[in-house]
XYZ file of C-alpha atoms in Angstrom:
589
model
C 32.311 18.581 24.847
C 30.457 21.298 22.971
C 26.765 22.031 23.519
C 25.628 20.500 20.184
C 27.574 17.330 21.000
C 25.985 17.156 24.469
C 22.520 17.563 22.948
C 23.302 14.837 20.426
C 24.375 12.416 23.173
C 21.295 13.274 25.240
C 19.014 12.784 22.240
C 20.564 9.402 21.502
C 20.081 8.271 25.113
C 16.437 9.362 25.032
C 15.882 7.374 21.838
C 17.372 4.268 23.493
C 15.075 4.703 26.485
C 11.968 5.172 24.318
C 12.732 2.091 22.231
C 13.354 0.054 25.393
C 10.051 1.273 26.888
C 8.135 0.374 23.720
C 9.602 -3.138 23.742
C 8.725 -3.532 27.433
C 5.134 -2.439 26.737
C 4.783 -4.960 23.939
C 6.313 -7.737 26.032
C 3.784 -6.975 28.764
C 0.900 -7.197 26.287
C 2.331 -10.362 24.776
C 2.787 -12.074 28.148
C -0.728 -11.157 29.288
C -2.199 -12.455 26.045
C -0.402 -15.802 25.996
C -0.345 -16.370 29.750
C -3.493 -14.667 31.064
C -3.813 -14.118 34.779
C -6.896 -16.323 34.784
C -5.679 -19.753 33.727
C -8.014 -21.924 35.778
C -9.717 -24.912 34.230
C -13.142 -26.245 35.121
C -13.607 -29.945 34.388
C -16.999 -31.661 34.496
C -17.414 -35.433 34.131
C -20.405 -37.046 32.447
C -21.222 -40.532 31.120
C -17.585 -41.598 30.935
C -16.492 -38.357 29.274
C -15.328 -34.904 30.355
C -16.031 -31.258 29.555
C -13.274 -28.710 30.162
C -13.842 -24.949 30.139
C -10.964 -22.485 30.322
C -10.683 -19.981 31.766
C -13.373 -20.308 34.407
C -12.680 -16.754 35.572
C -13.219 -13.675 33.394
C -11.652 -10.271 34.009
C -13.615 -7.066 33.314
C -13.515 -4.277 32.284
C -11.717 -4.559 28.960
C -11.594 -1.522 26.678
C -11.921 -3.293 23.343
C -12.947 -6.871 24.161
C -16.338 -6.464 25.741
C -17.040 -10.083 24.828
C -14.180 -12.518 25.505
C -14.327 -16.058 24.173
C -14.135 -19.221 26.260
C -12.473 -22.426 25.139
C -14.438 -25.658 25.605
C -12.929 -29.106 25.123
C -15.203 -32.178 25.194
C -13.970 -35.779 25.396
C -16.666 -38.366 24.688
C -16.751 -42.015 25.746
C -16.934 -43.219 22.120
C -17.331 -42.017 18.535
C -20.683 -40.347 17.840
C -22.060 -39.858 14.337
C -23.812 -36.625 15.341
C -23.266 -34.391 18.359
C -25.578 -31.418 18.906
C -24.085 -28.773 21.186
C -25.876 -25.805 22.730
C -24.870 -23.519 25.602
C -27.399 -21.483 27.604
C -27.510 -19.271 30.640
C -29.342 -20.635 33.659
C -32.011 -18.363 35.101
C -32.199 -18.150 38.888
C -35.201 -15.822 38.893
C -37.548 -18.710 39.682
C -37.488 -21.210 42.510
C -36.214 -23.866 40.098
C -33.225 -23.147 37.807
C -34.234 -23.071 34.146
C -32.692 -22.404 30.753
C -32.820 -18.724 29.818
C -33.118 -17.022 26.427
C -31.464 -17.979 23.154
C -28.301 -20.104 23.086
C -24.907 -18.468 23.555
C -23.519 -21.091 21.189
C -24.884 -23.896 19.037
C -23.313 -26.199 16.484
C -23.470 -29.746 15.135
C -20.403 -32.009 14.990
C -20.162 -35.219 12.975
C -18.220 -38.453 13.560
C -16.244 -37.277 16.592
C -14.994 -38.742 19.856
C -13.702 -35.367 21.007
C -14.436 -31.793 20.023
C -13.376 -28.281 20.934
C -14.751 -24.827 20.213
C -14.902 -21.207 21.373
C -17.994 -19.299 22.330
C -18.377 -15.593 23.195
C -19.411 -14.777 26.730
C -20.905 -11.384 27.562
C -20.939 -10.099 31.116
C -24.485 -9.176 32.167
C -24.512 -9.515 35.935
C -21.349 -7.702 37.021
C -18.825 -9.504 39.187
C -19.588 -12.844 40.774
C -20.451 -16.327 39.542
C -22.901 -17.340 36.848
C -24.244 -20.786 36.050
C -24.266 -21.959 32.437
C -25.400 -25.249 30.991
C -24.271 -27.207 27.949
C -26.777 -29.408 26.147
C -24.847 -32.264 24.572
C -27.330 -34.377 22.596
C -29.887 -33.174 25.173
C -27.657 -34.266 28.052
C -27.394 -31.313 30.469
C -23.903 -30.442 31.735
C -23.821 -27.423 34.086
C -20.660 -25.388 34.660
C -19.818 -22.100 36.333
C -18.108 -18.891 35.176
C -16.673 -16.391 37.651
C -16.472 -12.706 36.711
C -13.822 -10.717 38.565
C -12.823 -7.071 38.468
C -9.286 -6.346 37.296
C -7.326 -3.506 35.718
C -4.996 -5.902 33.889
C -6.993 -5.945 30.598
C -7.182 -2.139 30.634
C -3.423 -1.880 31.152
C -2.924 -4.432 28.393
C -4.808 -2.300 25.859
C -3.063 0.902 26.921
C 0.329 -0.807 26.636
C -0.457 -2.099 23.151
C -1.514 1.266 21.752
C 1.294 3.229 23.429
C 4.028 0.857 22.287
C 3.906 1.633 18.566
C 4.064 5.481 18.717
C 6.725 5.234 21.442
C 8.848 2.989 19.247
C 8.399 5.119 16.133
C 9.268 8.334 17.974
C 12.329 6.673 19.495
C 13.543 5.649 16.044
C 12.700 9.080 14.627
C 14.900 11.008 17.071
C 17.688 8.427 17.107
C 21.122 9.076 15.692
C 21.811 5.505 14.551
C 23.905 5.064 11.497
C 21.930 3.307 8.771
C 23.846 0.037 9.084
C 22.192 -0.472 12.488
C 18.723 0.624 11.402
C 17.639 -2.685 9.804
C 18.118 -4.355 13.185
C 15.993 -1.714 14.912
C 13.331 -1.979 12.207
C 13.391 -5.772 12.541
C 12.553 -5.367 16.225
C 9.574 -3.251 15.175
C 8.360 -5.824 12.628
C 8.671 -8.667 15.131
C 7.009 -6.654 17.886
C 3.838 -5.756 15.999
C 3.355 -9.042 14.138
C 1.730 -11.014 17.015
C -0.933 -8.402 17.703
C -2.241 -7.640 14.232
C -3.572 -9.641 11.317
C -6.350 -9.653 8.747
C -8.772 -11.875 10.640
C -10.097 -13.950 7.768
C -6.720 -14.466 6.089
C -4.904 -15.362 9.313
C -7.651 -17.842 10.193
C -7.302 -19.268 6.682
C -3.571 -19.851 7.254
C -4.132 -21.394 10.671
C -6.855 -23.864 9.754
C -4.903 -25.106 6.739
C -2.307 -26.467 9.142
C -4.963 -27.705 11.573
C -6.663 -29.736 8.854
C -3.385 -31.347 7.797
C -2.607 -32.240 11.423
C -6.079 -33.763 11.757
C -5.675 -35.818 8.572
C -8.184 -33.802 6.525
C -7.384 -33.092 2.875
C -7.049 -29.270 2.878
C -7.443 -28.890 -0.892
C -10.964 -30.206 -1.464
C -14.277 -29.540 0.251
C -15.734 -32.252 2.455
C -18.009 -32.723 5.454
C -15.101 -31.501 7.604
C -14.070 -28.624 5.329
C -16.458 -26.142 3.648
C -15.516 -25.215 0.103
C -15.000 -21.569 1.074
C -12.111 -22.570 3.372
C -10.230 -25.099 1.241
C -6.582 -24.284 0.481
C -6.603 -22.781 -3.016
C -2.892 -21.882 -3.184
C 0.161 -24.008 -3.994
C 1.214 -26.185 -1.045
C 4.612 -24.888 0.109
C 3.331 -22.247 2.530
C 0.772 -24.732 3.799
C 3.713 -26.885 4.887
C 5.012 -24.006 6.996
C 1.536 -23.302 8.394
C 1.342 -26.913 9.536
C 4.724 -26.753 11.283
C 3.854 -23.395 12.874
C 0.536 -24.725 14.205
C 2.257 -27.817 15.563
C 4.958 -25.773 17.320
C 2.451 -23.270 18.746
C 0.355 -26.121 20.105
C 3.456 -27.652 21.675
C 4.423 -24.375 23.368
C 0.912 -23.673 24.668
C -0.042 -27.326 25.286
C -3.236 -26.736 23.373
C -4.731 -29.658 21.406
C -5.297 -29.366 17.674
C -8.929 -28.232 17.225
C -11.276 -30.760 15.677
C -12.268 -29.937 12.056
C -15.960 -29.617 12.880
C -15.191 -27.096 15.636
C -13.537 -24.861 13.030
C -16.720 -24.523 10.976
C -18.457 -21.247 11.756
C -22.253 -21.809 11.826
C -22.907 -18.509 10.039
C -20.978 -19.799 7.027
C -24.176 -21.532 5.936
C -25.727 -18.066 5.589
C -22.836 -16.566 3.625
C -21.029 -14.968 6.588
C -17.641 -16.046 5.258
C -15.649 -13.168 6.738
C -16.769 -14.051 10.271
C -15.306 -17.565 10.182
C -12.426 -16.463 12.426
C -14.858 -16.207 15.355
C -14.610 -19.941 16.109
C -10.910 -19.740 17.014
C -9.759 -16.999 19.376
C -7.618 -18.495 22.167
C -5.591 -16.267 24.455
C -2.463 -17.693 22.799
C -3.541 -16.467 19.343
C -0.719 -13.843 19.152
C 1.809 -16.685 19.290
C 0.045 -18.450 16.417
C 0.024 -15.190 14.441
C 3.723 -14.580 15.032
C 4.820 -18.069 13.992
C 2.749 -17.857 10.808
C 4.527 -14.606 9.913
C 8.136 -15.726 10.504
C 8.798 -16.498 6.782
C 7.044 -13.256 5.819
C 9.272 -11.084 8.006
C 12.386 -13.067 7.060
C 11.655 -12.679 3.349
C 11.104 -8.928 3.737
C 14.600 -8.478 5.157
C 16.217 -10.933 2.727
C 14.772 -8.865 -0.119
C 16.380 -5.799 1.449
C 19.704 -7.671 1.461
C 19.321 -8.775 -2.167
C 18.476 -5.284 -3.349
C 21.381 -3.703 -1.488
C 24.123 -6.309 -1.939
C 23.274 -8.318 -5.041
C 21.388 -5.867 -7.231
C 23.548 -3.012 -5.904
C 20.633 -0.653 -5.436
C 21.770 2.568 -3.767
C 21.235 2.743 -0.024
C 19.146 5.917 -0.285
C 16.817 4.047 -2.666
C 16.603 0.682 -0.903
C 15.628 2.409 2.368
C 12.190 2.840 0.806
C 11.637 -0.914 1.046
C 11.844 -1.513 4.808
C 10.273 1.850 5.696
C 7.370 1.552 3.261
C 4.073 1.634 5.247
C 2.482 -0.583 2.598
C 5.193 -3.249 2.962
C 4.719 -3.194 6.747
C 0.932 -3.337 6.371
C 0.820 -6.318 4.009
C 3.447 -8.387 5.812
C 3.896 -7.763 9.534
C 0.348 -6.451 10.032
C -1.908 -8.217 7.513
C -0.047 -11.534 7.275
C -0.023 -12.055 3.490
C 2.810 -14.303 2.299
C 3.220 -12.843 -1.211
C 6.526 -11.358 -0.050
C 7.902 -14.922 0.201
C 7.055 -15.455 -3.458
C 8.631 -12.068 -4.199
C 11.904 -13.279 -2.679
C 12.035 -16.253 -5.065
C 11.137 -14.033 -8.017
C 14.076 -11.744 -7.227
C 16.386 -14.736 -6.801
C 15.384 -16.039 -10.223
C 16.113 -12.653 -11.826
C 19.433 -12.357 -9.987
C 20.636 -15.794 -11.112
C 19.444 -15.107 -14.670
C 21.536 -11.933 -14.746
C 24.527 -13.970 -13.556
C 24.010 -16.523 -16.320
C 23.027 -19.300 -13.882
C 19.827 -20.351 -15.601
C 19.812 -23.613 -13.637
C 19.525 -21.822 -10.290
C 17.198 -19.227 -11.817
C 14.866 -22.018 -12.949
C 14.937 -23.643 -9.523
C 14.128 -20.328 -7.806
C 11.279 -19.567 -10.211
C 9.675 -23.000 -9.854
C 10.108 -23.082 -6.073
C 8.486 -19.664 -5.841
C 5.625 -20.853 -8.043
C 4.752 -23.490 -5.440
C 4.480 -20.683 -2.873
C 2.350 -18.449 -5.114
C 2.158 -18.527 -8.873
C 3.751 -15.140 -9.671
C 7.473 -16.139 -9.690
C 6.644 -18.185 -12.777
C 6.529 -14.855 -14.645
C 10.314 -15.003 -14.999
C 10.510 -18.601 -16.284
C 9.862 -17.924 -20.022
C 12.793 -15.506 -20.168
C 15.013 -17.904 -18.216
C 14.347 -20.723 -20.684
C 14.873 -18.396 -23.668
C 18.257 -17.365 -22.236
C 19.260 -20.920 -21.324
C 22.117 -22.600 -23.162
C 21.084 -25.975 -21.764
C 17.327 -26.054 -22.108
C 16.971 -29.791 -21.474
C 18.759 -29.466 -18.152
C 16.700 -26.466 -17.061
C 13.403 -28.066 -18.100
C 14.412 -31.128 -16.076
C 15.198 -28.856 -13.105
C 11.769 -27.239 -13.388
C 10.148 -30.684 -13.261
C 12.395 -31.952 -10.466
C 11.760 -28.789 -8.460
C 8.055 -29.568 -8.581
C 8.396 -33.091 -7.172
C 8.034 -32.157 -3.450
C 4.825 -30.237 -4.160
C 3.402 -33.010 -6.346
C 4.239 -35.621 -3.712
C 2.447 -33.486 -1.132
C -0.654 -33.474 -3.318
C -0.323 -37.227 -3.786
C -0.096 -38.048 -0.089
C -3.035 -35.820 0.886
C -5.264 -38.322 -0.851
C -6.605 -36.918 -4.130
C -3.824 -35.950 -6.533
C -5.811 -34.880 -9.608
C -8.578 -33.154 -7.640
C -6.050 -31.196 -5.576
C -4.253 -29.978 -8.705
C -7.566 -29.079 -10.343
C -8.451 -26.953 -7.303
C -5.205 -24.995 -7.729
C -5.487 -24.541 -11.506
C -9.181 -23.675 -11.622
C -9.185 -21.335 -8.610
C -6.189 -19.366 -9.915
C -7.085 -19.302 -13.630
C -10.827 -18.623 -13.390
C -11.672 -17.014 -10.041
C -15.424 -17.070 -9.554
C -17.792 -17.230 -6.613
C -20.013 -20.328 -6.771
C -19.555 -20.318 -10.545
C -20.683 -16.709 -10.979
C -18.569 -13.812 -12.193
C -16.865 -12.015 -9.339
C -14.223 -9.314 -8.988
C -12.251 -7.796 -6.160
C -9.614 -5.237 -5.261
C -8.409 -2.681 -7.767
C -9.662 -4.488 -10.864
C -11.846 -2.340 -13.122
C -14.138 -5.376 -13.351
C -15.246 -4.588 -9.787
C -17.463 -1.930 -11.354
C -19.136 -4.569 -13.550
C -19.613 -6.781 -10.517
C -21.166 -3.853 -8.656
C -23.598 -3.328 -11.529
C -24.874 -6.873 -11.061
C -23.095 -8.577 -13.966
C -23.047 -12.328 -13.223
C -21.428 -13.601 -16.415
C -18.333 -12.090 -17.987
C -15.475 -13.745 -19.917
C -12.121 -14.186 -18.197
C -10.019 -11.749 -20.210
C -6.804 -12.847 -18.543
C -7.344 -16.540 -19.331
C -7.854 -15.861 -23.040
C -5.091 -13.300 -23.514
C -2.219 -14.203 -21.176
C -0.604 -16.830 -23.423
C -0.541 -14.598 -26.559
C 0.808 -11.698 -24.492
C 3.597 -13.744 -22.883
C 4.418 -15.253 -26.295
C 4.766 -11.740 -27.722
C 7.053 -10.719 -24.855
C 9.081 -13.887 -25.386
C 9.584 -13.085 -29.072
C 10.665 -9.528 -28.242
C 13.056 -10.794 -25.583
C 14.508 -13.434 -27.923
C 15.415 -10.863 -30.561
C 16.083 -7.761 -28.446
C 17.108 -9.115 -25.008
C 17.537 -6.030 -22.809
C 16.554 -5.658 -19.165
C 14.531 -8.720 -18.120
C 13.078 -6.730 -15.204
C 11.107 -4.590 -17.660
C 9.555 -7.690 -19.228
C 8.465 -9.028 -15.837
C 7.044 -5.605 -14.916
C 5.065 -5.676 -18.174
C 3.607 -9.060 -17.185
C 2.443 -7.708 -13.838
C 0.889 -4.611 -15.399
C -0.901 -6.779 -17.948
C -2.139 -8.992 -15.115
C -3.494 -5.959 -13.237
C -5.265 -4.806 -16.381
C -6.958 -8.090 -17.317
C -7.466 -10.154 -14.143
C -10.676 -9.792 -12.166
C -8.976 -10.116 -8.773
C -6.329 -7.431 -8.181
C -5.777 -7.699 -4.444
C -3.481 -5.264 -2.601
C -0.931 -7.928 -1.631
C -0.097 -8.672 -5.282
C 1.759 -5.371 -5.538
C 4.431 -6.601 -3.115
C 5.957 -8.612 -5.965
C 6.072 -5.623 -8.296
C 7.616 -3.036 -5.973
C 11.181 -4.462 -5.687
C 11.376 -4.548 -9.484
C 10.952 -0.777 -9.604
C 13.730 -0.392 -7.022
C 16.054 -2.538 -9.150
C 15.385 -0.107 -11.996
C 15.928 2.836 -9.605
C 12.407 3.912 -10.571
C 11.411 5.502 -7.269
C 8.475 7.357 -8.802
C 6.646 4.209 -9.921
C 7.661 2.492 -6.698
C 5.831 5.168 -4.722
C 2.883 5.306 -7.134
C 2.278 1.553 -7.034
C 2.686 1.574 -3.264
C 0.079 4.308 -2.920
C -2.815 2.645 -4.786
C -3.005 -0.624 -2.810
C -2.229 1.153 0.462
C -5.006 3.682 -0.132
C -7.427 0.931 -1.132
C -6.698 -1.042 2.051
C -6.996 1.968 4.361
C -10.231 3.084 2.699
C -11.822 -0.375 2.694
C -10.882 -1.841 6.074
C -11.522 -0.844 9.662
C -8.290 -0.456 11.619
C -9.737 -2.420 14.537
C -10.404 -5.385 12.208
C -6.651 -6.003 12.183
C -6.315 -6.291 15.974
C -5.835 -9.918 17.012
C -9.250 -11.305 18.090
C -7.970 -12.536 21.457
C -7.440 -8.880 22.397
C -10.500 -7.452 20.645
C -13.041 -10.130 19.797
C -15.846 -7.776 18.772
C -13.661 -5.198 17.055
C -16.626 -2.942 16.264
C -17.966 -2.716 19.838
C -15.550 -0.086 21.157
C -15.779 3.638 20.481
C -12.858 3.375 18.064
C -14.567 0.444 16.354
C -17.815 2.378 15.973
C -15.992 5.385 14.514
C -14.105 3.115 12.103
C -17.352 1.430 11.059
C -18.847 4.805 10.144
C -15.674 5.878 8.360
C -15.373 2.736 6.227
C -19.086 2.953 5.405
C -18.227 6.081 3.413
C -14.578 5.566 2.405
C -15.297 2.007 1.258
C -18.300 3.063 -0.824
C -18.453 3.170 -4.605
C -18.183 6.970 -4.503
C -14.613 6.674 -3.209
C -13.383 3.267 -4.406
C -14.581 3.447 -8.025
C -12.743 6.719 -8.803
C -9.596 5.270 -7.201
C -9.896 2.177 -9.410
C -10.379 4.226 -12.583
C -7.343 6.405 -11.848
C -5.317 3.277 -11.081
C -6.316 1.584 -14.359
C -5.401 4.724 -16.308
C -2.012 4.708 -14.578
C -1.441 1.042 -15.505
C -2.237 1.728 -19.162
C 0.128 4.704 -19.151
C 2.888 2.642 -17.508
C 2.508 -0.140 -20.081
C 2.580 2.369 -22.924
C 5.676 4.055 -21.514
C 7.372 0.709 -20.902
C 6.885 -0.232 -24.533
C 9.079 2.690 -25.610
C 11.787 2.122 -22.994
C 15.095 0.932 -24.320
C 17.060 -1.799 -22.538
């Protein structure tokens, strides 16, 4: 064997070892998060009921989670209309124990016979035991927390942060042929998904399922569900969220949280992006992973469609799985737009094959995940040779979603929530804008009333595209791209995750330049606007800003997320959209 061949074999072996080490590090972190070393349970009886606190032992130090959260489950002897809960430290400085300082936790629950919640516990007295007391409608229930010294949390954090660069370097130096790479990349997607997530959005997914399991209508606000947390999307992904929550609870033997325990007290003061703080169990990575299973699956099914069905060249389709933005939005963030993207691509594929029946079914099914796959439906119906059949399919394909609305208890109100929240996005009735929309600048200037440009112009624009398609036909992908660009130009919410639906369309057209350009803008916006530590699962880093990394990230995002950086990015992006639309109008075919 020649020297180059020996070096190649050695390099391949090293890559195998590095990948194996990275997986082992992640498995260690995962096992410590789901099955913490401290799994004791303190149970206190009172007046025919019980209070359970877990764990009753806390391990310090912890690099990023200076303040872990404790789970409290309360079973009452009967149904109470109002339950006031407060938790305090007990001072032992005097001869008689007394309540000390402000409450560690306080909340009010309504019409409950049981309740559960999380409260942050900060270590002030070093190792040893500390007495706490819960005031339950002024009934005092003392319990004890033990603080122990352990290096396990420190090792857990080190393992988490070493695993990703170890894995990436192992893949980088590997000599795998490309046909094996998707499997290796899949391992990477699966490995990082439990430990990262956009905290508000992941909490939003989780509580949707919790409310369904508790019999609460997730689509309308009520005493059990603040309006800011109602499910404002179509219902199909909510169905998966419910199943995922149920399965995670079965695996961890954790009861479904009561609706009132999922209401963050600070929500009354507008602290909407801190709502995740009420749910941070040690098993949260498992909940995150199960919520992301369809997201990861759809990402790889899109890769298969592009390569095998749309016959995109391998050197081009590689950009999909290896795109940092695709990884960020799906496996890290937890946005499910990629599921809708899968159905959009299926509808275009079947339309190209002349199967307008299957194309219609894919488009409508995708619509009930998120609305965007409906962009292909006008061109499907124009191309259809059996329009009655395909219209019937579109109605029949909507039956499961409509039945779901019906059985949740308020059919018309639930549908109104979907239509109004998607067509006219406002905040408490006032004009609002977000993301890469140029209307963010108006919002920043204090404009509170501004017409919804998209609502007034989308139907004429789609009608115009339909007329052009009817007479000219050509590449339907270009028409759908035009719809997305028009949406970006006129809608007041242009969130980064929306671009996931546009990117595969550029790959179908072998338009790598625009694929990279429209990957850059949302990726740059996300990196500039968000702290990296905000994406770490709260069970590993509850107060993400308390560590040195968190403090540095807070200072960075203070500048990079300011108008001096974001506004120029938005203006350049809008100019690029206008240019792309103009260029698309002169493209043939």
